[in-house]
PDB file of C-alpha atoms in Angstrom:
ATOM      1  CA  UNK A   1     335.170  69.963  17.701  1.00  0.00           C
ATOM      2  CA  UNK A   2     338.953  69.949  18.565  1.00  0.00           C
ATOM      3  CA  UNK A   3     340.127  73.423  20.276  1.00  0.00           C
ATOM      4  CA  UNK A   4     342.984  74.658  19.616  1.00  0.00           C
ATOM      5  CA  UNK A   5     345.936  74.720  22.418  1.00  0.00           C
ATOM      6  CA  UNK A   6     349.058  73.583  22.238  1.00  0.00           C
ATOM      7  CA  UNK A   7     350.931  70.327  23.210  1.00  0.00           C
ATOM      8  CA  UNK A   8     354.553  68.193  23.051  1.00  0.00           C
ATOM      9  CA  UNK A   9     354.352  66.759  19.820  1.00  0.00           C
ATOM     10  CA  UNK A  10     356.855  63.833  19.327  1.00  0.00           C
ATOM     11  CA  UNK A  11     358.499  61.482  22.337  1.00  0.00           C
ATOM     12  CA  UNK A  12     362.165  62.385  24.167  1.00  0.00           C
ATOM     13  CA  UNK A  13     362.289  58.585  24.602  1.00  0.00           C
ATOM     14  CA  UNK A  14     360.800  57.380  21.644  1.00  0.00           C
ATOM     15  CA  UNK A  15     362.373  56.467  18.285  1.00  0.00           C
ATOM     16  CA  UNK A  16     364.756  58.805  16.249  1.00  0.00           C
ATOM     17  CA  UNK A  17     361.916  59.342  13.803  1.00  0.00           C
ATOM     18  CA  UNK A  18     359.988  60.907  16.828  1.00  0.00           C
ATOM     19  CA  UNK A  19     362.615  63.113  18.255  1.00  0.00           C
ATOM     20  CA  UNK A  20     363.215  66.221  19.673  1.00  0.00           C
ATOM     21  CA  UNK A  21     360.247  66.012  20.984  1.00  0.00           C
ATOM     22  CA  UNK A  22     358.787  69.866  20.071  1.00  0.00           C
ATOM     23  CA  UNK A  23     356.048  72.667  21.327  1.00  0.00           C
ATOM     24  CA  UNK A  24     353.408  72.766  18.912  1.00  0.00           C
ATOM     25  CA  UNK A  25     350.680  75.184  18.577  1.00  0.00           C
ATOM     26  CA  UNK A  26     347.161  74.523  16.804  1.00  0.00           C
ATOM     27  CA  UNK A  27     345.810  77.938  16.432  1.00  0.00           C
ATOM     28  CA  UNK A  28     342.565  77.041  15.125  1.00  0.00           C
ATOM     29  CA  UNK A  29     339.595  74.648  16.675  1.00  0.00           C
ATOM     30  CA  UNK A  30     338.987  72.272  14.163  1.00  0.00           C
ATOM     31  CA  UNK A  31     336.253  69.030  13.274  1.00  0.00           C
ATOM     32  CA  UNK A  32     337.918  65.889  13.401  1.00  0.00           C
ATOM     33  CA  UNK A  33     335.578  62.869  12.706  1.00  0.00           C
ATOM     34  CA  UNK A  34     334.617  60.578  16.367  1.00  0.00           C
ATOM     35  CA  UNK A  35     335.511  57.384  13.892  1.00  0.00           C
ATOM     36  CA  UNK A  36     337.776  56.309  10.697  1.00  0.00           C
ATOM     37  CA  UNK A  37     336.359  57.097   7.438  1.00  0.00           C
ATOM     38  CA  UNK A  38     333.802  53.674   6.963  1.00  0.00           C
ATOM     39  CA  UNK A  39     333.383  51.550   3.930  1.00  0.00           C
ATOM     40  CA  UNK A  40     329.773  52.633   3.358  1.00  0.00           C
ATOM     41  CA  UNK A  41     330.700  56.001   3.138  1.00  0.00           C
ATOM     42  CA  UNK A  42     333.544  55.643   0.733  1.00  0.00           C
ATOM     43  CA  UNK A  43     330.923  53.416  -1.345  1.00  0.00           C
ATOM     44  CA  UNK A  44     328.219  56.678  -1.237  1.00  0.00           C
ATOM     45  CA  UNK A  45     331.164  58.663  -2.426  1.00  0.00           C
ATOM     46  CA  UNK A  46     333.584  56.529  -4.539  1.00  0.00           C
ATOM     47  CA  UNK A  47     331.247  54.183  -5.888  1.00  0.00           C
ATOM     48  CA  UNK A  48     333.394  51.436  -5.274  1.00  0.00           C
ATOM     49  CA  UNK A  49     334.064  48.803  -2.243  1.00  0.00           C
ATOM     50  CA  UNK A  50     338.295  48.118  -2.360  1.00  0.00           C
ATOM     51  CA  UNK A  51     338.542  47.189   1.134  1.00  0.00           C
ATOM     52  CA  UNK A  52     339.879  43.799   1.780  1.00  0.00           C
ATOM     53  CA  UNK A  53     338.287  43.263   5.246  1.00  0.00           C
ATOM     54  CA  UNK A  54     334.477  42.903   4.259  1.00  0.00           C
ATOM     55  CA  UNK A  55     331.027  41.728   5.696  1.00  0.00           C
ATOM     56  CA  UNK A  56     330.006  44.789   7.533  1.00  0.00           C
ATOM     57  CA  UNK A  57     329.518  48.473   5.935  1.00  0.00           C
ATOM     58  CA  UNK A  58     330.649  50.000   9.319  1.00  0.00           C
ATOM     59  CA  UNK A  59     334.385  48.340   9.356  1.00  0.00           C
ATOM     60  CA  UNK A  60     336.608  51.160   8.198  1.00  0.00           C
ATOM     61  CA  UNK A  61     337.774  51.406   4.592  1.00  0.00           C
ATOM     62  CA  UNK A  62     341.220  50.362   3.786  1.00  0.00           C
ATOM     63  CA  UNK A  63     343.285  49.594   1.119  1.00  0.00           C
ATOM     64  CA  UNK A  64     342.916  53.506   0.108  1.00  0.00           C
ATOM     65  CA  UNK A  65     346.313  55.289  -1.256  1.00  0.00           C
ATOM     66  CA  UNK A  66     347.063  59.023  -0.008  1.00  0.00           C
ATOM     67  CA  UNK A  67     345.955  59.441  -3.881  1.00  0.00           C
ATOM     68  CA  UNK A  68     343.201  57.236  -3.390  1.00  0.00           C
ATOM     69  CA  UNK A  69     342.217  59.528  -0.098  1.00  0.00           C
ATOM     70  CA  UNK A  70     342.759  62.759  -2.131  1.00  0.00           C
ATOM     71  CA  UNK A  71     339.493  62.121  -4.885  1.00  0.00           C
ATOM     72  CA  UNK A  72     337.463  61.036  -2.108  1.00  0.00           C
ATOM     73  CA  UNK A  73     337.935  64.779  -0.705  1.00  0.00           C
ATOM     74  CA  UNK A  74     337.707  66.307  -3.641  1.00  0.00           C
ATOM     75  CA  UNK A  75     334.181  64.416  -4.356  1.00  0.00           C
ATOM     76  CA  UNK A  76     332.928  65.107  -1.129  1.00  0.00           C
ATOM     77  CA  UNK A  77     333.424  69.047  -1.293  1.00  0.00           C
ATOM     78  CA  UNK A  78     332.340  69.158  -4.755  1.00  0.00           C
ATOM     79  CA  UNK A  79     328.756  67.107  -3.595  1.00  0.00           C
ATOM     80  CA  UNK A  80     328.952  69.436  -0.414  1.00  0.00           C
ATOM     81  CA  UNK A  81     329.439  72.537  -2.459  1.00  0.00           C
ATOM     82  CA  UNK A  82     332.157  73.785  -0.321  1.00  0.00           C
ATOM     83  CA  UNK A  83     335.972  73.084   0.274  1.00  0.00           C
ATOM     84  CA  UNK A  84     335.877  72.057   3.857  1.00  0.00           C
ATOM     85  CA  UNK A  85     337.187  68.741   4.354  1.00  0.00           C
ATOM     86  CA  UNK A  86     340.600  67.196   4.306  1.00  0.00           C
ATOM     87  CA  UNK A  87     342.995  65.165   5.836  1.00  0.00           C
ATOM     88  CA  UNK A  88     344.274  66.269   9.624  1.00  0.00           C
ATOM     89  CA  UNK A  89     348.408  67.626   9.094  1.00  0.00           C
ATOM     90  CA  UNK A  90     350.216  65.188  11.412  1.00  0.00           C
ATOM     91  CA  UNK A  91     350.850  67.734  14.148  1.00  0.00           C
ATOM     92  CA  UNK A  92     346.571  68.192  13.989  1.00  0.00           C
ATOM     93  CA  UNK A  93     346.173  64.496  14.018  1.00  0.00           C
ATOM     94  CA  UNK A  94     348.759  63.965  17.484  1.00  0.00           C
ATOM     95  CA  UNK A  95     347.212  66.639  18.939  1.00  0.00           C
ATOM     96  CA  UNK A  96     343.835  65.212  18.822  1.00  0.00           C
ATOM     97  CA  UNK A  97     344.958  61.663  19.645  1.00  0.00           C
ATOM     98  CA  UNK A  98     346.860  62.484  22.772  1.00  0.00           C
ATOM     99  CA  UNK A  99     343.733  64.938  24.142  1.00  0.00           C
ATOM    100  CA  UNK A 100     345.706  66.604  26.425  1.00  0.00           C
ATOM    101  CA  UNK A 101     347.877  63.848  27.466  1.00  0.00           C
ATOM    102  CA  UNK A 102     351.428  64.219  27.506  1.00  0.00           C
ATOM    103  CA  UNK A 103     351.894  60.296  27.731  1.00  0.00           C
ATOM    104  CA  UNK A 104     352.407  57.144  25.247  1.00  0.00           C
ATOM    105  CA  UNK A 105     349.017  57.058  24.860  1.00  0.00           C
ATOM    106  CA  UNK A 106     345.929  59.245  25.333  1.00  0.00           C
ATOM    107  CA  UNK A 107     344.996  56.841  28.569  1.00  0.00           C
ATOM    108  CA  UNK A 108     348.845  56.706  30.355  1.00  0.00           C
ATOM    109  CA  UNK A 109     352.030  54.978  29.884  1.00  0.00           C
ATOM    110  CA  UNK A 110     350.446  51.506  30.489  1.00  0.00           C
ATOM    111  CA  UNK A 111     350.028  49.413  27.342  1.00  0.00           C
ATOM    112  CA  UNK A 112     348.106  46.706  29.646  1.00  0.00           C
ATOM    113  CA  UNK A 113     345.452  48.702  29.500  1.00  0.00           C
ATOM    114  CA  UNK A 114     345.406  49.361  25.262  1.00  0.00           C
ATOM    115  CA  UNK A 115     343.043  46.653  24.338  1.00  0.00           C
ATOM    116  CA  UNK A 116     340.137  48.547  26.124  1.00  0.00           C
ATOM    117  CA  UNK A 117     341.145  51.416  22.860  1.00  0.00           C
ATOM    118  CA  UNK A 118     342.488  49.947  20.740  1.00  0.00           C
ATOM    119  CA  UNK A 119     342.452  47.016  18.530  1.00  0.00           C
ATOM    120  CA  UNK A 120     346.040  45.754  18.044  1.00  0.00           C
ATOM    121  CA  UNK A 121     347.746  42.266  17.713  1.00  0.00           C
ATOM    122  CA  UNK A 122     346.958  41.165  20.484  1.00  0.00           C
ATOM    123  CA  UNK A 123     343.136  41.754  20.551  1.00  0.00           C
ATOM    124  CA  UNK A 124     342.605  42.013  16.718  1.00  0.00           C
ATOM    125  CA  UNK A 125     342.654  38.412  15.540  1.00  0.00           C
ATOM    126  CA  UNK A 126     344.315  39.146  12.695  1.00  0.00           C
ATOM    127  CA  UNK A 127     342.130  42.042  11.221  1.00  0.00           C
ATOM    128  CA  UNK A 128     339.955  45.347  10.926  1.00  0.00           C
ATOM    129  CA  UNK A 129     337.025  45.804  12.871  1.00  0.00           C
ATOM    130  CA  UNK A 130     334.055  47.979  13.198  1.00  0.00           C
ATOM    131  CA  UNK A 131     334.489  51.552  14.185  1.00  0.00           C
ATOM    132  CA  UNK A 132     333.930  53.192  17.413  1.00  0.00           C
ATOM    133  CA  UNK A 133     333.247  49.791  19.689  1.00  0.00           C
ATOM    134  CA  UNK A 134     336.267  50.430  22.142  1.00  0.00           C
ATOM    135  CA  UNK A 135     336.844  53.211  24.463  1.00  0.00           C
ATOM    136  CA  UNK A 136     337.315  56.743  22.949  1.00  0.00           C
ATOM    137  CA  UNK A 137     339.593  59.233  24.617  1.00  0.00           C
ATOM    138  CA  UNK A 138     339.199  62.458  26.519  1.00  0.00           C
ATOM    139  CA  UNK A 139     337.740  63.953  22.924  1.00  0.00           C
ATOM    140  CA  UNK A 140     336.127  61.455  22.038  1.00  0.00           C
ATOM    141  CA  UNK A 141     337.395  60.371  19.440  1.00  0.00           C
ATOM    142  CA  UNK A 142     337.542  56.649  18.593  1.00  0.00           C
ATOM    143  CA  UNK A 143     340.193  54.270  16.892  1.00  0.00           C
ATOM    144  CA  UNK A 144     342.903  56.951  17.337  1.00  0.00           C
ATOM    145  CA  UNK A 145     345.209  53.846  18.696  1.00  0.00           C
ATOM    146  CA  UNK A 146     345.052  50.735  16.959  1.00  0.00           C
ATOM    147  CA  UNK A 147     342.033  49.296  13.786  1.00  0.00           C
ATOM    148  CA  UNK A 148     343.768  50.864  11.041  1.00  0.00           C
ATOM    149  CA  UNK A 149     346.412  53.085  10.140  1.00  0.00           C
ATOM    150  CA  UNK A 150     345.501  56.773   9.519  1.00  0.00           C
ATOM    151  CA  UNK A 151     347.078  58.723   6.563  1.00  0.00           C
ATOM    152  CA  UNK A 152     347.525  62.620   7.672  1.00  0.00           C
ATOM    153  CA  UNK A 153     348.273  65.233   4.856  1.00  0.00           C
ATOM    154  CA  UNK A 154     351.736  65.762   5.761  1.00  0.00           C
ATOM    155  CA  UNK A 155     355.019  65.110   3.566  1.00  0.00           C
ATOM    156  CA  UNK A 156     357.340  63.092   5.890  1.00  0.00           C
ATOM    157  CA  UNK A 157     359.838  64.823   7.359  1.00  0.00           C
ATOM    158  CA  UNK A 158     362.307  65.059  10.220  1.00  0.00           C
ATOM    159  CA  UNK A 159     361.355  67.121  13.046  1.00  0.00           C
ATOM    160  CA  UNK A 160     362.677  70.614  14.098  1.00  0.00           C
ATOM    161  CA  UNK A 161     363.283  71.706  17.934  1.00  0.00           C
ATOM    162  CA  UNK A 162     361.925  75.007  17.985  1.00  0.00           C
ATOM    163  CA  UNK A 163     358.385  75.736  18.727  1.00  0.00           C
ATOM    164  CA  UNK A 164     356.068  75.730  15.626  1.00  0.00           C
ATOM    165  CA  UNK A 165     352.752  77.242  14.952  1.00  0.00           C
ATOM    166  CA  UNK A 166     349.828  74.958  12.803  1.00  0.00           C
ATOM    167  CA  UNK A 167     352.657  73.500  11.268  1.00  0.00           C
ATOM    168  CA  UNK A 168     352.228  71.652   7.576  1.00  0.00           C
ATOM    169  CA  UNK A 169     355.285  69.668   6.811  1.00  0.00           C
ATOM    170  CA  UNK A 170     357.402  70.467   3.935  1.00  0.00           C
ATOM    171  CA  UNK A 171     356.202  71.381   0.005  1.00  0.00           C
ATOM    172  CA  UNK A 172     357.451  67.941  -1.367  1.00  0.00           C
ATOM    173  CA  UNK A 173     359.224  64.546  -0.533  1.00  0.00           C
ATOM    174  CA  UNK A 174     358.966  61.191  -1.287  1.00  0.00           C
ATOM    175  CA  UNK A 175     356.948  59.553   1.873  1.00  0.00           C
ATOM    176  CA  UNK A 176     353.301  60.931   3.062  1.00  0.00           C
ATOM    177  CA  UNK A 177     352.838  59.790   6.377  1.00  0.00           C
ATOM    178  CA  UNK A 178     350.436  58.129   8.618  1.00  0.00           C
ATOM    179  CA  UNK A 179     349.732  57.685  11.831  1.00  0.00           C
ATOM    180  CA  UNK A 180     347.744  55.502  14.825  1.00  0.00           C
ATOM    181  CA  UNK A 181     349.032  51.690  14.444  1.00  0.00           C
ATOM    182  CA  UNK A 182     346.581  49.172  13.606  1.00  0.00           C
ATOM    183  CA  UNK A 183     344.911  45.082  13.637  1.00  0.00           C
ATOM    184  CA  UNK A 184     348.459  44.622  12.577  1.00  0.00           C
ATOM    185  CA  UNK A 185     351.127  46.556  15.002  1.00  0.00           C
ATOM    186  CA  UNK A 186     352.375  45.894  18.934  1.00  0.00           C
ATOM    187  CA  UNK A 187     351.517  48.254  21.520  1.00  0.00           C
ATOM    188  CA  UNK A 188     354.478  50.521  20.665  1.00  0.00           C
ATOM    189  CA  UNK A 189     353.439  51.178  17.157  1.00  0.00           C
ATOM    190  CA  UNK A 190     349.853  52.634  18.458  1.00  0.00           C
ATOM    191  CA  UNK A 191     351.637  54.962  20.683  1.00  0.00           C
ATOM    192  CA  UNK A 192     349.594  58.555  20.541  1.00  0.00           C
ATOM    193  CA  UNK A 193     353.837  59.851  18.579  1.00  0.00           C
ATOM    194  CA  UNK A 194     354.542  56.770  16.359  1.00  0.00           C
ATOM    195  CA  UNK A 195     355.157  57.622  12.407  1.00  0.00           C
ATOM    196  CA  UNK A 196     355.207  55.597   9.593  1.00  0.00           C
ATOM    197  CA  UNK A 197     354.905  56.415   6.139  1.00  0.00           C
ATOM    198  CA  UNK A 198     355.104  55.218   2.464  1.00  0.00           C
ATOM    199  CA  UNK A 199     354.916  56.224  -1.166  1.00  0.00           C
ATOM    200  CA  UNK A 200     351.142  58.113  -1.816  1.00  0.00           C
ATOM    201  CA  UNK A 201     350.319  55.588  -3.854  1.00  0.00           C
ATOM    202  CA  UNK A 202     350.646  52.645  -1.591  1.00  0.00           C
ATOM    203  CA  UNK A 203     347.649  50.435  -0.219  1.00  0.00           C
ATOM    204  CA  UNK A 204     347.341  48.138   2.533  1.00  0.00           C
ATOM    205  CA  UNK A 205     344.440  46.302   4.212  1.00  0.00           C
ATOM    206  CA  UNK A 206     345.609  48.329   7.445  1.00  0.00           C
ATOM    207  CA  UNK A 207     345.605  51.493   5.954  1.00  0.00           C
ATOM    208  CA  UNK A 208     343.217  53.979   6.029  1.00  0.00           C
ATOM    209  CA  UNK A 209     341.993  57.953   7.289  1.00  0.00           C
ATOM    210  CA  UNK A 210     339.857  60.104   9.275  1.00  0.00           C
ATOM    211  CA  UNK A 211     338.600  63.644   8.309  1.00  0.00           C
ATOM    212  CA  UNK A 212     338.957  67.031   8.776  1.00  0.00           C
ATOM    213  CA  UNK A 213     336.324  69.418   8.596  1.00  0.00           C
ATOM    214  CA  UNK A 214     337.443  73.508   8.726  1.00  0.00           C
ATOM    215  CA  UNK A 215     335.493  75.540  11.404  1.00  0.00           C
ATOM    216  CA  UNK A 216     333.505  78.337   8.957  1.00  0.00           C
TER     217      UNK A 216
END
């Protein structure tokens, strides 16, 4: 359970992509999964294994599109009879990762001290690994820096300056984004305001998702 509050979203020193740095409010508590979305439960879903990092059913699935992500939902809430899950908005998903924190990362400013959260390039060895064996932050939520990227529902977009209220990026566009950094990325790519994004129908074997699940 994530309460709702209201935090800094973006970084007044970070990239361009990340500025102005903006007062969000999340006016709803909301489910957000402890760990990324695992390959044995896309196989129970999807019936399918397209991850390219294999040998354990616990390593989180990858290689997933936005489109991909999408029929794994719908699936789900058609198995769990209800339409309750979906993919954290980016605003949801930085509010969740930063746990209160108003720093690069939900820990501090110190990237010395990322490897005990997050696996990156310099602790990866060059891939994925299983979910939830590093520290989780003030939430508890795990993987939030770092493992694999995390796509959020959002159409990318450049940020506004005035304060915004559960906000759900615009009605169309060309990039969805995600969020986290991953196996792949240095320290400044897992920071808790970092955005990527690509075309909804790109893969990558560092690319993957956490849920949502709505409060009833």
């Amino acid at each position: 359970m994530i309460p709702a509050g209201e935090f800094l979203m973006g970084s007044a020193d970070g990239y361009n992509h990340e500025l102005p740095a903006h007062l969000v409010r999340i006016s709803q508590p909301f489910y957000l999964g402890t760990c990324e979305v695992t390959q044995a439960q896309w196989q129970e879903v999807m019936e399918n294994a397209p991850s390219h990092f294999m040998g354990d059913p616990n390593l989180p699935v990858e290689n997933v599109s936005w489109d991909d992500v999408q029929e794994f939902i719908h699936r789900l809430n058609e198995r769990e009879n209800h339409t309750e899950y979906r993919l954290p908005t980016e605003a949801e998903w930085e509010y969740a990762a930063r746990a209160g924190s108003t720093m690069a990362y939900s820990f501090g400013d110190d990237s010395v001290r990322l490897g005990e959260y997050a696996w990156y390039a310099e602790n990866s060895g060059g891939r994925s690994h299983v979910v939830g064996q590093l520290e989780p932050n003030a939430w508890g939520l795990y993987d939030m820096h770092g493992n694999i990227w995390e796509w959020v529902q959002d159409w990318y977009a450049e940020y506004l300056s005035e304060m915004l209220t559960d906000p759900y990026g615009p009605a169309s566009g060309s990039f969805r984004v995600f969020r986290g950094g991953s196996w792949n990325n240095r320290a400044r790519y897992c920071r808790s305001s970092f955005r990527e994004g690509d075309v909804p129908d790109h893969r990558g074997n560092d690319l993957g998702f956490r849920l949502l699940k709505t409060v009833p």
